[in-house]
Each structure stands twice: as C-alpha cells, then as structure tokens.
mmCIF file of C-alpha atoms in Angstrom:
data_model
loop_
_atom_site.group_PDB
_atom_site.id
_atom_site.type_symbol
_atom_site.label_atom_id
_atom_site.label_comp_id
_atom_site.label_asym_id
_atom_site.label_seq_id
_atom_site.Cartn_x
_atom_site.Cartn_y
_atom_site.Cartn_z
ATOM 1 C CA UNK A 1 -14.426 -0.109 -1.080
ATOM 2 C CA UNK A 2 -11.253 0.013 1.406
ATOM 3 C CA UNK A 3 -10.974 -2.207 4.378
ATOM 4 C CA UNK A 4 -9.491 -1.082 7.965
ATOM 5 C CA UNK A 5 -8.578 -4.678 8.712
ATOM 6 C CA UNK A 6 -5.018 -4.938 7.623
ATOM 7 C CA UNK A 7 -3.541 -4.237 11.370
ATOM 8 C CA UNK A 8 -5.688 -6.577 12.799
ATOM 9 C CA UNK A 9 -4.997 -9.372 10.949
ATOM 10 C CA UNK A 10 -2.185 -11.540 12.991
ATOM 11 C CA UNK A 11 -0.376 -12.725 9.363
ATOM 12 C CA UNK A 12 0.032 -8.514 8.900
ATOM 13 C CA UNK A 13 1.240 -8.135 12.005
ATOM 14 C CA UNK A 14 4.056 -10.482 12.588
ATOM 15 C CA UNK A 15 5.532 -10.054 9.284
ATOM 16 C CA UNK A 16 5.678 -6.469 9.688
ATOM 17 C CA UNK A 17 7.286 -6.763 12.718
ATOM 18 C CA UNK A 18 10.030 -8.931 11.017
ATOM 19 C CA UNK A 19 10.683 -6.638 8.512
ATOM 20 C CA UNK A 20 9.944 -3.182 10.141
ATOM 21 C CA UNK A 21 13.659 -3.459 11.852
ATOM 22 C CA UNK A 22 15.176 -3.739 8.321
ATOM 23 C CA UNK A 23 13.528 -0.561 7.310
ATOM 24 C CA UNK A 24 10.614 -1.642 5.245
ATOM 25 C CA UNK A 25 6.980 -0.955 5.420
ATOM 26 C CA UNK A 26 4.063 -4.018 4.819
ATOM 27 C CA UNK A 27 2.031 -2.766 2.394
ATOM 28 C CA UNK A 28 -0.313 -6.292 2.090
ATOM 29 C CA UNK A 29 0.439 -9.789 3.096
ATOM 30 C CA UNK A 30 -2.167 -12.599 1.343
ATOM 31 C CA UNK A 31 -1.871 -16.604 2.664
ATOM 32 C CA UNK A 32 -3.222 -19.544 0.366
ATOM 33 C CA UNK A 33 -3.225 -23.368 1.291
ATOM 34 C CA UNK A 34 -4.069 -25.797 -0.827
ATOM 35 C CA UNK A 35 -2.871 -29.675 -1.107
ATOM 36 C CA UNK A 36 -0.290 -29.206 1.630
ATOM 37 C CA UNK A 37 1.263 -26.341 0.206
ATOM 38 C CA UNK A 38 1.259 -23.111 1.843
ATOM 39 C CA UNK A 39 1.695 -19.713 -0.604
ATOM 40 C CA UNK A 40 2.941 -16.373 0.979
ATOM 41 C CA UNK A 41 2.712 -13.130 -1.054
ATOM 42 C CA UNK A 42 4.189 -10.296 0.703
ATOM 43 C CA UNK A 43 4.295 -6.576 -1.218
ATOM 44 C CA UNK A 44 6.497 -4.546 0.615
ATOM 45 C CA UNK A 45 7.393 -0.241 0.718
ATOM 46 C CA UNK A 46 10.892 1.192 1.787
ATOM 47 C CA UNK A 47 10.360 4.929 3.000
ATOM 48 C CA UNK A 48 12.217 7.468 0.333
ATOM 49 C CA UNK A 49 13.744 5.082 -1.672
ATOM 50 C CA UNK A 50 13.032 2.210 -4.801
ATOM 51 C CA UNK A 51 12.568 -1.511 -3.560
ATOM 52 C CA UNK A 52 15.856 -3.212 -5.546
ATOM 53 C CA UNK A 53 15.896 -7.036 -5.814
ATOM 54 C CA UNK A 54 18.403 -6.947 -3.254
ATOM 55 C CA UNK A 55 16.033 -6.150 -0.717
ATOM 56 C CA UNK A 56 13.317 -8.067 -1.949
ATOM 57 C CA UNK A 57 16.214 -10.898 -1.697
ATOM 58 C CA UNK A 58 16.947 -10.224 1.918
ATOM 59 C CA UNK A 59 12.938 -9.632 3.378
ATOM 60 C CA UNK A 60 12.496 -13.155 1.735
ATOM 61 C CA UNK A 61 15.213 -14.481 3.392
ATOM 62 C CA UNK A 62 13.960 -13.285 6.892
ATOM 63 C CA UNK A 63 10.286 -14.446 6.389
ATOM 64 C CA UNK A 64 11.071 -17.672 4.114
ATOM 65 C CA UNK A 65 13.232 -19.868 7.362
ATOM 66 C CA UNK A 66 10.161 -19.136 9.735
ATOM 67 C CA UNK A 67 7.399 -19.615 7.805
ATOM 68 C CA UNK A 68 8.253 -22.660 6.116
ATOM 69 C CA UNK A 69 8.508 -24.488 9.814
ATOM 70 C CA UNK A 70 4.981 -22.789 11.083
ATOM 71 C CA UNK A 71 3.112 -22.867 7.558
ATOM 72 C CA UNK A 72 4.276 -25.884 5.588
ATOM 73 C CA UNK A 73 7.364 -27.240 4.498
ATOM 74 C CA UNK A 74 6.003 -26.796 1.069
ATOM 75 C CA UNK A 75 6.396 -23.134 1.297
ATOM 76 C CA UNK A 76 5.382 -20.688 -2.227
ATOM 77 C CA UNK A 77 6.795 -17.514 -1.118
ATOM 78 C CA UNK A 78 6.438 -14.232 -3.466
ATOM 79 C CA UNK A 79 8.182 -10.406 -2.182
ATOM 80 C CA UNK A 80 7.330 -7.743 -4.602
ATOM 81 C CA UNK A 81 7.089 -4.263 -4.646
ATOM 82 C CA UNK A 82 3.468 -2.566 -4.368
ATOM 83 C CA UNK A 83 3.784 -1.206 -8.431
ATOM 84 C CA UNK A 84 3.978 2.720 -9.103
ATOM 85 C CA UNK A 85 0.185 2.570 -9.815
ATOM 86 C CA UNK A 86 -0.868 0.273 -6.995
ATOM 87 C CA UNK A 87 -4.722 -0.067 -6.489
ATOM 88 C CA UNK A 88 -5.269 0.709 -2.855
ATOM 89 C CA UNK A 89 -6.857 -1.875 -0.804
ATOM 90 C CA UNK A 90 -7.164 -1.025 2.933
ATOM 91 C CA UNK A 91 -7.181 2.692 5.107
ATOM 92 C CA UNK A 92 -3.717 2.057 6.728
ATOM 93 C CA UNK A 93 -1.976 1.938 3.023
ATOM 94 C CA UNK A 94 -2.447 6.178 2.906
ATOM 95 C CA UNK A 95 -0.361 6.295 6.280
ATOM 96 C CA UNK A 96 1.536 4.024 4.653
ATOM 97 C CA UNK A 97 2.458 5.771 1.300
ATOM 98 C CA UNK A 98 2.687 9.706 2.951
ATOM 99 C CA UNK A 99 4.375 12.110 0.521
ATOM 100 C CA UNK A 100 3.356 9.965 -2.590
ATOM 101 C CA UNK A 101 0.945 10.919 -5.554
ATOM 102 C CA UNK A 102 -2.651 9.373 -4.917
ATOM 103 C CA UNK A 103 -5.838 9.281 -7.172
ATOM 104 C CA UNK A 104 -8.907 8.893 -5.229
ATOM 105 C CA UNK A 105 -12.774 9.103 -6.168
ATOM 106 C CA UNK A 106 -14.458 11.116 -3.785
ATOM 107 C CA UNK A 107 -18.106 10.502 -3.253
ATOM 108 C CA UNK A 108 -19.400 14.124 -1.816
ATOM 109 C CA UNK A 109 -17.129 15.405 -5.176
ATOM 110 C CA UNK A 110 -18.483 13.379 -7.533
ATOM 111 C CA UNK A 111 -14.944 13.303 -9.010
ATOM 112 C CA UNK A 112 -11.515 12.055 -9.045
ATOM 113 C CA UNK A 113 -8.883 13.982 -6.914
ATOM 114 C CA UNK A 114 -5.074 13.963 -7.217
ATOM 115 C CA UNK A 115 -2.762 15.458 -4.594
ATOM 116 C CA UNK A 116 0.030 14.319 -2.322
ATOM 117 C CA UNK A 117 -0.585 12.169 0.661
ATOM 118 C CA UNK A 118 0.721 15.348 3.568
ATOM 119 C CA UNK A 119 -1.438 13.193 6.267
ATOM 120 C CA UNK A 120 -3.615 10.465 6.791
ATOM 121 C CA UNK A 121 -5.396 8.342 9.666
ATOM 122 C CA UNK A 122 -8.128 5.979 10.148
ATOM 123 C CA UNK A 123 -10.780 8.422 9.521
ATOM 124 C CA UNK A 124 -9.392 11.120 7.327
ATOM 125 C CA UNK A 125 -6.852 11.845 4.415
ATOM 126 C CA UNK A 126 -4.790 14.977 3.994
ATOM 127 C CA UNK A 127 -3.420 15.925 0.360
ATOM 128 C CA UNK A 128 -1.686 18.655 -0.769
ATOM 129 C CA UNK A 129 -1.018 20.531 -4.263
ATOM 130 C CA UNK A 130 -4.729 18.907 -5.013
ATOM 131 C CA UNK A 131 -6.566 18.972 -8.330
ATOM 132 C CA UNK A 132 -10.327 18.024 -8.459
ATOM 133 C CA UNK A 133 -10.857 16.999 -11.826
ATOM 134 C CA UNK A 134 -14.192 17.392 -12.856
ATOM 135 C CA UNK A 135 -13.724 21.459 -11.835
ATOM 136 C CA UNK A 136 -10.040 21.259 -12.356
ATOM 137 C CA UNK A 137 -9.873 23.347 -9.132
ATOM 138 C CA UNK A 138 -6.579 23.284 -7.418
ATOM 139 C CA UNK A 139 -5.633 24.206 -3.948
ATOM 140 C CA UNK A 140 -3.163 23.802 -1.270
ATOM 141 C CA UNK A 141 -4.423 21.639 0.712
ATOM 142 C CA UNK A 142 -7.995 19.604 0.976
ATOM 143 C CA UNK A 143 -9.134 17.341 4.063
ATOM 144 C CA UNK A 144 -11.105 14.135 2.680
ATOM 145 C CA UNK A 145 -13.042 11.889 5.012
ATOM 146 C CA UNK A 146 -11.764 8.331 4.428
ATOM 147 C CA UNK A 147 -15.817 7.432 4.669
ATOM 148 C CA UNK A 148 -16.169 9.814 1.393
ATOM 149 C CA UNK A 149 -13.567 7.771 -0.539
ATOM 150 C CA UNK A 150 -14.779 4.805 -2.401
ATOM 151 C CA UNK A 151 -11.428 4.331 -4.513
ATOM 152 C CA UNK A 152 -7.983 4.995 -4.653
ATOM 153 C CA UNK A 153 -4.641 4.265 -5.866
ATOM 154 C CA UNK A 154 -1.238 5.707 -6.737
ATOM 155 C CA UNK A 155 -1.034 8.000 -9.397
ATOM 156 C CA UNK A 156 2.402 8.005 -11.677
ATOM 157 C CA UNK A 157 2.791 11.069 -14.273
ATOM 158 C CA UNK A 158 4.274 9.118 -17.032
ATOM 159 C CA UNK A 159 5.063 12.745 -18.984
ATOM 160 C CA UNK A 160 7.091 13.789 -15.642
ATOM 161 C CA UNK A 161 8.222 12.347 -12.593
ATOM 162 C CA UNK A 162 6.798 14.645 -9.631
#
C-alpha cells in the first residue's frame, strides 16, 4: 500500500531542499544506524533528462560534508537513480514522476492500468493514453482515486521506448 508520509518526514525534507537548487527531484531518502555508523541512501530524479554519474557525483558531494558532521563521522552514503521500473512507495512519487509511464493496480478495476502520469495530487492520479488490461480498453484520459490504487510502479516498454 502507498504511504503519504514522505514530505513530512524532516530527513526528506532537508535533503530535498539541498538538492532541489541543483535541479533534482528526491524521490526517497532511507537512514540506518548501527555501531556508530550512520548509512544514507538517497534515490534521486532530474526532470526531462537521465541521472549520469556525474550528477550522482555532485548531489553526494553536497549531502556527504553535512551529514557526516550531524549524523556520524562514520558516514555510508549511497545516490542512485530510482531504476526505469521503480516500485512506487509513497503518493508524492506520481507528482514526482509526471509525464512518465506508470503501471498501477486499481482496486474498483480489478486490473492493472498503464498510462502516462498528465496529473497527480494527494488524493487523485491523472493518466493519459490509458490501457486497462483486463478489458484492454483504451482512452484518453482516466481519473484514478489514489485511495483505489493499491500498487504501482514505472512501466518501461522494453520492445520500444515511448
């Protein structure tokens, strides 16, 4: 089931606030401690184009100085890229991934439906060029309430980039 937590967690916050200038998006942030060490995993989105390792090289560089002072000088730090099939995991990652390919299982549907993210908020999710699968009806455009999705993730045609 998806969260709507992610913005209210300070970690989520701050980071994305670091990076946010830089043009990137937070997609999740995850904090460990264990035997004095601290471990940061940070997955992060640019808008339009491909995360390189040159930007995952300078986000870490941002967050890496300032969290190894506040979190422990013992400081695991991962930056990654979300994946091109990334499992969603909280509400705010639609908003987050607009114009992209989802999958999601809708309850009411009793079926998987693919589309592109057009819109999305806390309470609803807007995708275009939709196919229900089950019915394999297509439309332009279908309105699903965020309470009638119990799954999703990013959908990657591997015959044809859309």
């Amino acid at each position: 089931m998806l969260t709507k937590d992610a913005k209210d967690k300070e970690l989520y916050k701050e980071i994305s606030s670091l990076i946010a200038p830089m043009g990137f998006r937070l997609v999740e942030v995850s904090k460990t401690e264990y035997s004095g060490t601290a471990s940061l995993r940070v997955l992060i989105k640019k808008d339009g184009q491909e995360i390189t390792t040159d930007d995952l090289e300078s986000v870490y560089n941002i967050i890496y100085p300032r969290y190894q002072v506040s979190l422990s000088r013992d400081l695991e730090l991962e930056v990654s890229s979300p994946g091109i099939q990334r499992v969603f995991k909280d509400v705010l990652e639609f908003g987050i991934f607009t114009g992209s390919v989802v999958r999601v299982y809708s309850v009411k549907n009793s079926s998987y439906i693919i589309g592109r993210i057009k819109d999305a908020d806390f309470e609803h999710v807007v995708l275009s060029d939709y196919l229900i699968e089950d019915r394999m009806e297509k439309g332009d455009c279908i309105d699903i309430p965020v309470a009638d999705i119990s799954k999703a993730k990013l959908e990657y045609d591997w015959e044809a980039k859309r």
